[in-house]
Each structure stands twice: as structure tokens, then as C-alpha cells.
Amino acid sequence: MFTVELGVPFNSVAWVVGAAGTLLLSYKSYKNWQKNQDPFSKYLAWFGLVTGIGLAFLGIPPILSSDETWLRIPYLIGQDLVFLGFLVQARIVWWLYLHNKMSFGVPALVTAIPLLYASSQAWMGSMVDRQPDFVTFVQPREVTVILGATLLVLFVATGLFFLWQVRRQASALAKIKASVIGMTYVIIGLSVGGHNLFYGYGTTPLSTVFNLGFFIALIISLLMPKVTQQEHQVQLKSGQPS
């Protein structure tokens, strides 16, 4: 039975804020792609859209309901959307580091096959533990290992790229934007990815505080005044794959 619960899980709030941040990142990247037609912005827009919707599925239902049986369904849908976002993220990492060395087919298979397996195992063996102030998604160990390893590799690699670009920026505003986006990627990769990989769960109250802080910083940085064309926040390598 669908019931309304007054208590709001803290990590659900963090995921909702994260959804807002990634959807805003998607919108900003889409507008930049419309202007410059660069593949990086296109991939980042798709990543933000899919991941933002997935995070909304993870965060909003536990705020509205305490029914753990019902919550399992939107959680699994949200996680599958996040997994799809990981595949887009693999495309981003390929573009940043590997597009001159190999086709996307290899990293696509390396990413997709474990995620498909993890998704199937999650649908068969996951459960939700919804407490008044925190919600925990309990999953088979192989799912958390795959989820953690994928987050660590893809998010940290992308975050390091953004941080490396900071020194190339012409203005303080562009440096701030690249720094915040890069640190958000790295912190989420290390925090959520590390907890899944080594401990078998995604977040703790303490790690949620850090995640929420960086999600808020991401939103603030994306809402800052627009940088000029000469101060564009990310300078990409040459080469434009289709």
C-alpha cells in the first residue's frame, strides 16, 4: 500500500539535489553544443539528462512513501537509468582519452556487459530499507562491486580531465566552473564508488554530506554568469568524431 511518510531521508534529498545539478549540466551542455557543435558537449548533455532522471527516480519516491516493496520498483528503474548514464560516460572517457587510439566498440562492450549483468542481478535480489532519516538500497555483492568499479574508473577519469583544464582557463570564473565540475566528478566517484566497491553500499550519512555539498556547488557554479567564447570552460583536444 502506498503511504506518505513525514520523515525525509537525508540521502534522498541529496539525490534530488544531484538530479537538479545534472539536469542543469545537461541543459548548459546542450546549449553549448548548439553553439559550437563539439562532441564533448553533446555527450555531456546526454549524460546529464539520463543520469538526472535516474537520480530523480532514486531520490523522490522515498520522500513520498515509506512502502519498501513499492519503493523497490522506482529504485531499480532509476538505477538502470544511472547505468545507461554510465555508458554515456564511457563515451565521454573514450572521447577524452582514447578516440585517436581505438573505436568506441571496445569500451562500450567492456562497460555494457558488466552493467547488464549487474542490472539483472539487482532486479532479482535487491531490497530497500527505508528509515525515517535514511534509505539504504541493499543489493547483491556482485552488483555493488560492478557499480563501484565503474564509478571509480569513469567518474574519476572525467573529473581529472576537468581539473587538468583549470590551468588553461583565462578567467577566474572559468577556472571555478572547471574546478567544481571536476571535483564533483572525483568526489562522487571516490565516495559512492568506493563505498560500493569496498563496503557493499553506496552512501553513509557522512559521505552524503560531502555529496550534497558538491551537488550544491555544482548548481551554483553552473548558474554563475556565462563566460565569454575566449574563456570557454573546457578546451578540447583536436579531432571531432561523429
Short mmCIF file of C-alpha atoms in Angstrom, two decimals:
data_model
loop_
_atom_site.label_atom_id
_atom_site.label_comp_id
_atom_site.label_asym_id
_atom_site.label_seq_id
_atom_site.Cartn_x
_atom_site.Cartn_y
_atom_site.Cartn_z
CA MET A 1 0.00 0.00 0.00
CA PHE A 2 1.36 3.43 -0.94
CA THR A 3 1.73 5.53 2.22
CA VAL A 4 3.00 9.04 2.87
CA GLU A 5 5.82 9.41 5.40
CA LEU A 6 6.60 12.70 7.12
CA GLY A 7 10.25 11.87 7.75
CA VAL A 8 12.52 12.79 4.83
CA PRO A 9 15.58 10.56 4.25
CA PHE A 10 18.68 12.75 4.10
CA ASN A 11 20.30 10.90 1.21
CA SER A 12 17.07 11.15 -0.81
CA VAL A 13 17.35 14.92 -0.55
CA ALA A 14 20.96 14.67 -1.75
CA TRP A 15 19.93 12.62 -4.80
CA VAL A 16 17.18 15.10 -5.66
CA VAL A 17 19.67 17.98 -5.49
CA GLY A 18 22.04 15.85 -7.58
CA ALA A 19 19.28 15.31 -10.13
CA ALA A 20 18.77 19.07 -10.36
CA GLY A 21 22.51 19.62 -10.80
CA THR A 22 22.99 17.01 -13.50
CA LEU A 23 19.89 18.14 -15.39
CA LEU A 24 21.19 21.70 -15.27
CA LEU A 25 24.56 20.42 -16.52
CA SER A 26 22.69 18.71 -19.36
CA TYR A 27 20.88 21.92 -20.31
CA LYS A 28 24.04 24.03 -20.21
CA SER A 29 25.95 21.45 -22.24
CA TYR A 30 23.14 21.23 -24.80
CA LYS A 31 23.14 24.99 -25.27
CA ASN A 32 26.91 24.92 -25.72
CA TRP A 33 26.60 22.08 -28.25
CA GLN A 34 24.02 24.12 -30.21
CA LYS A 35 26.55 26.94 -30.42
CA ASN A 36 29.81 25.04 -31.04
CA GLN A 37 28.75 21.56 -32.24
CA ASP A 38 31.53 19.91 -30.23
CA PRO A 39 31.01 16.21 -29.38
CA PHE A 40 32.09 16.63 -25.75
CA SER A 41 29.16 18.94 -25.00
CA LYS A 42 26.76 16.60 -26.81
CA TYR A 43 27.88 13.58 -24.77
CA LEU A 44 27.82 15.58 -21.54
CA ALA A 45 24.28 16.76 -22.30
CA TRP A 46 23.08 13.18 -22.79
CA PHE A 47 24.88 12.03 -19.66
CA GLY A 48 23.30 14.79 -17.56
CA LEU A 49 19.82 14.11 -18.93
CA VAL A 50 19.80 10.34 -18.38
CA THR A 51 21.60 10.48 -15.03
CA GLY A 52 19.46 13.34 -13.76
CA ILE A 53 16.25 11.43 -14.47
CA GLY A 54 17.77 8.35 -12.83
CA LEU A 55 18.73 10.28 -9.69
CA ALA A 56 15.21 11.69 -9.52
CA PHE A 57 13.85 8.13 -9.51
CA LEU A 58 16.25 7.29 -6.66
CA GLY A 59 15.54 10.39 -4.60
CA ILE A 60 11.90 11.43 -4.96
CA PRO A 61 9.94 8.21 -4.19
CA PRO A 62 11.47 7.68 -0.69
CA ILE A 63 10.46 11.25 0.19
CA LEU A 64 6.85 10.46 -0.73
CA SER A 65 6.45 6.92 0.56
CA SER A 66 7.68 4.52 3.24
CA ASP A 67 6.42 1.39 1.46
CA GLU A 68 9.63 -0.59 0.90
CA THR A 69 8.00 -3.03 -1.52
CA TRP A 70 6.71 -0.24 -3.74
CA LEU A 71 9.98 1.74 -3.48
CA ARG A 72 11.94 -1.16 -4.95
CA ILE A 73 10.49 -0.57 -8.44
CA PRO A 74 11.38 3.13 -8.94
CA TYR A 75 14.76 2.44 -7.37
CA LEU A 76 15.57 -0.29 -9.90
CA ILE A 77 14.33 1.88 -12.78
CA GLY A 78 16.44 4.76 -11.52
CA GLN A 79 19.50 2.57 -11.16
CA ASP A 80 19.10 1.27 -14.72
CA LEU A 81 18.94 4.86 -15.96
CA VAL A 82 22.10 5.63 -14.00
CA PHE A 83 23.69 2.55 -15.61
CA LEU A 84 22.69 3.94 -19.01
CA GLY A 85 24.32 7.20 -17.97
CA PHE A 86 27.49 5.22 -17.21
CA LEU A 87 27.52 4.01 -20.81
CA VAL A 88 27.30 7.61 -21.99
CA GLN A 89 30.05 8.46 -19.52
CA ALA A 90 32.17 5.72 -21.07
CA ARG A 91 31.69 7.51 -24.40
CA ILE A 92 32.93 10.72 -22.76
CA VAL A 93 36.03 9.00 -21.35
CA TRP A 94 36.68 7.39 -24.75
CA TRP A 95 36.42 10.80 -26.43
CA LEU A 96 38.75 12.46 -23.92
CA TYR A 97 41.46 9.80 -23.84
CA LEU A 98 41.05 7.09 -26.47
CA HIS A 99 39.27 8.26 -29.63
CA ASN A 100 42.56 8.53 -31.54
CA LYS A 101 43.58 5.02 -30.49
CA MET A 102 40.51 2.78 -30.86
CA SER A 103 36.86 2.72 -31.84
CA PHE A 104 34.19 3.10 -29.18
CA GLY A 105 33.12 -0.52 -29.62
CA VAL A 106 35.72 -1.88 -27.20
CA PRO A 107 34.99 0.42 -24.22
CA ALA A 108 31.27 0.14 -24.96
CA LEU A 109 31.36 -3.65 -24.58
CA VAL A 110 33.64 -3.51 -21.55
CA THR A 111 31.17 -1.16 -19.88
CA ALA A 112 27.84 -2.55 -21.10
CA ILE A 113 28.31 -6.26 -20.41
CA PRO A 114 29.05 -5.94 -16.66
CA LEU A 115 26.27 -3.36 -16.26
CA LEU A 116 23.72 -5.63 -17.95
CA TYR A 117 24.74 -8.43 -15.60
CA ALA A 118 24.54 -6.10 -12.58
CA SER A 119 21.09 -4.90 -13.64
CA SER A 120 19.75 -8.45 -13.96
CA GLN A 121 21.14 -9.39 -10.54
CA ALA A 122 19.70 -6.25 -8.96
CA TRP A 123 16.22 -6.97 -10.28
CA MET A 124 16.39 -10.48 -8.84
CA GLY A 125 17.98 -9.79 -5.47
CA SER A 126 17.77 -6.17 -4.27
CA MET A 127 15.67 -4.69 -1.49
CA VAL A 128 15.01 -1.29 0.09
CA ASP A 129 15.46 -0.43 3.77
CA ARG A 130 13.62 2.88 4.23
CA GLN A 131 14.19 4.54 7.62
CA PRO A 132 12.75 7.95 8.59
CA ASP A 133 16.09 9.73 8.08
CA PHE A 134 17.99 7.48 5.65
CA VAL A 135 17.22 4.97 2.91
CA THR A 136 19.53 2.06 2.11
CA PHE A 137 19.40 0.03 -1.11
CA VAL A 138 20.58 -3.48 -0.27
CA GLN A 139 21.96 -5.28 -3.33
CA PRO A 140 23.86 -8.48 -4.17
CA ARG A 141 27.60 -8.07 -3.64
CA GLU A 142 28.44 -8.53 -7.32
CA VAL A 143 26.18 -5.57 -8.16
CA THR A 144 27.93 -3.23 -5.73
CA VAL A 145 31.37 -4.34 -6.97
CA ILE A 146 30.47 -3.58 -10.61
CA LEU A 147 28.77 -0.32 -9.66
CA GLY A 148 31.71 0.79 -7.53
CA ALA A 149 34.40 -0.10 -10.05
CA THR A 150 32.51 1.63 -12.88
CA LEU A 151 32.06 4.81 -10.85
CA LEU A 152 35.69 4.90 -9.79
CA VAL A 153 37.07 4.48 -13.30
CA LEU A 154 34.67 6.63 -15.32
CA PHE A 155 33.96 9.46 -12.89
CA VAL A 156 37.49 9.93 -11.59
CA ALA A 157 38.88 9.88 -15.15
CA THR A 158 36.43 12.57 -16.27
CA GLY A 159 36.95 14.64 -13.14
CA LEU A 160 40.71 14.61 -13.58
CA PHE A 161 40.27 15.89 -17.14
CA PHE A 162 38.25 18.87 -15.91
CA LEU A 163 40.80 19.59 -13.18
CA TRP A 164 43.63 19.39 -15.70
CA GLN A 165 41.85 22.01 -17.81
CA VAL A 166 41.73 24.53 -14.94
CA ARG A 167 45.23 25.84 -15.65
CA ARG A 168 44.26 26.56 -19.26
CA GLN A 169 41.37 28.85 -18.41
CA ALA A 170 41.71 32.57 -18.98
CA SER A 171 39.37 33.86 -16.26
CA ALA A 172 38.78 33.13 -12.59
CA LEU A 173 35.14 32.29 -13.33
CA ALA A 174 36.08 29.68 -15.93
CA LYS A 175 38.62 28.20 -13.51
CA ILE A 176 35.97 27.96 -10.79
CA LYS A 177 33.48 26.21 -13.08
CA ALA A 178 36.01 23.65 -14.32
CA SER A 179 37.25 23.07 -10.76
CA VAL A 180 33.78 22.49 -9.30
CA ILE A 181 32.66 20.15 -12.09
CA GLY A 182 35.92 18.22 -11.85
CA MET A 183 35.79 17.92 -8.06
CA THR A 184 32.13 16.85 -8.17
CA TYR A 185 33.02 14.03 -10.55
CA VAL A 186 36.01 12.95 -8.45
CA ILE A 187 34.23 13.12 -5.08
CA ILE A 188 31.17 11.20 -6.30
CA GLY A 189 33.43 8.62 -7.94
CA LEU A 190 35.55 8.13 -4.83
CA SER A 191 32.73 8.39 -2.30
CA VAL A 192 29.87 6.44 -3.87
CA GLY A 193 32.13 4.24 -5.97
CA GLY A 194 34.48 3.44 -3.09
CA HIS A 195 31.69 2.60 -0.67
CA ASN A 196 30.03 0.29 -3.18
CA LEU A 197 33.27 -1.42 -4.14
CA PHE A 198 34.76 -1.96 -0.69
CA TYR A 199 31.81 -1.96 1.70
CA GLY A 200 28.84 -3.12 -0.38
CA TYR A 201 26.67 0.00 -0.06
CA GLY A 202 26.59 3.37 -1.74
CA THR A 203 26.44 6.09 0.88
CA THR A 204 26.71 6.84 4.59
CA PRO A 205 25.38 9.94 6.36
CA LEU A 206 28.89 11.45 6.35
CA SER A 207 29.56 10.76 2.66
CA THR A 208 26.10 12.10 1.84
CA VAL A 209 27.07 15.42 3.43
CA PHE A 210 30.06 15.69 1.07
CA ASN A 211 27.99 14.59 -1.95
CA LEU A 212 25.27 17.12 -1.16
CA GLY A 213 27.81 19.88 -0.71
CA PHE A 214 29.38 19.26 -4.10
CA PHE A 215 25.98 18.95 -5.79
CA ILE A 216 25.05 22.37 -4.41
CA ALA A 217 28.40 23.80 -5.51
CA LEU A 218 27.82 22.36 -8.99
CA ILE A 219 24.45 24.09 -9.27
CA ILE A 220 25.88 27.40 -8.05
CA SER A 221 28.80 27.23 -10.48
CA LEU A 222 26.51 26.42 -13.42
CA LEU A 223 24.28 29.38 -12.55
CA MET A 224 27.21 31.80 -12.50
CA PRO A 225 27.41 34.39 -15.29
CA LYS A 226 28.33 32.98 -18.65
CA VAL A 227 32.00 33.01 -19.65
CA THR A 228 32.98 34.54 -22.97
CA GLN A 229 33.86 32.47 -26.00
CA GLN A 230 37.56 33.21 -25.39
CA GLU A 231 37.22 32.00 -21.80
CA HIS A 232 35.35 28.79 -22.57
CA GLN A 233 35.50 26.50 -19.56
CA VAL A 234 36.86 23.43 -21.33
CA GLN A 235 39.43 23.48 -24.11
CA LEU A 236 39.18 20.24 -26.02
CA LYS A 237 41.73 18.32 -27.98
CA SER A 238 41.51 18.48 -31.74
CA GLY A 239 39.53 15.83 -33.56
CA GLN A 240 35.77 15.59 -33.98
CA PRO A 241 34.41 12.03 -34.19
CA SER A 242 30.86 11.66 -35.40
#
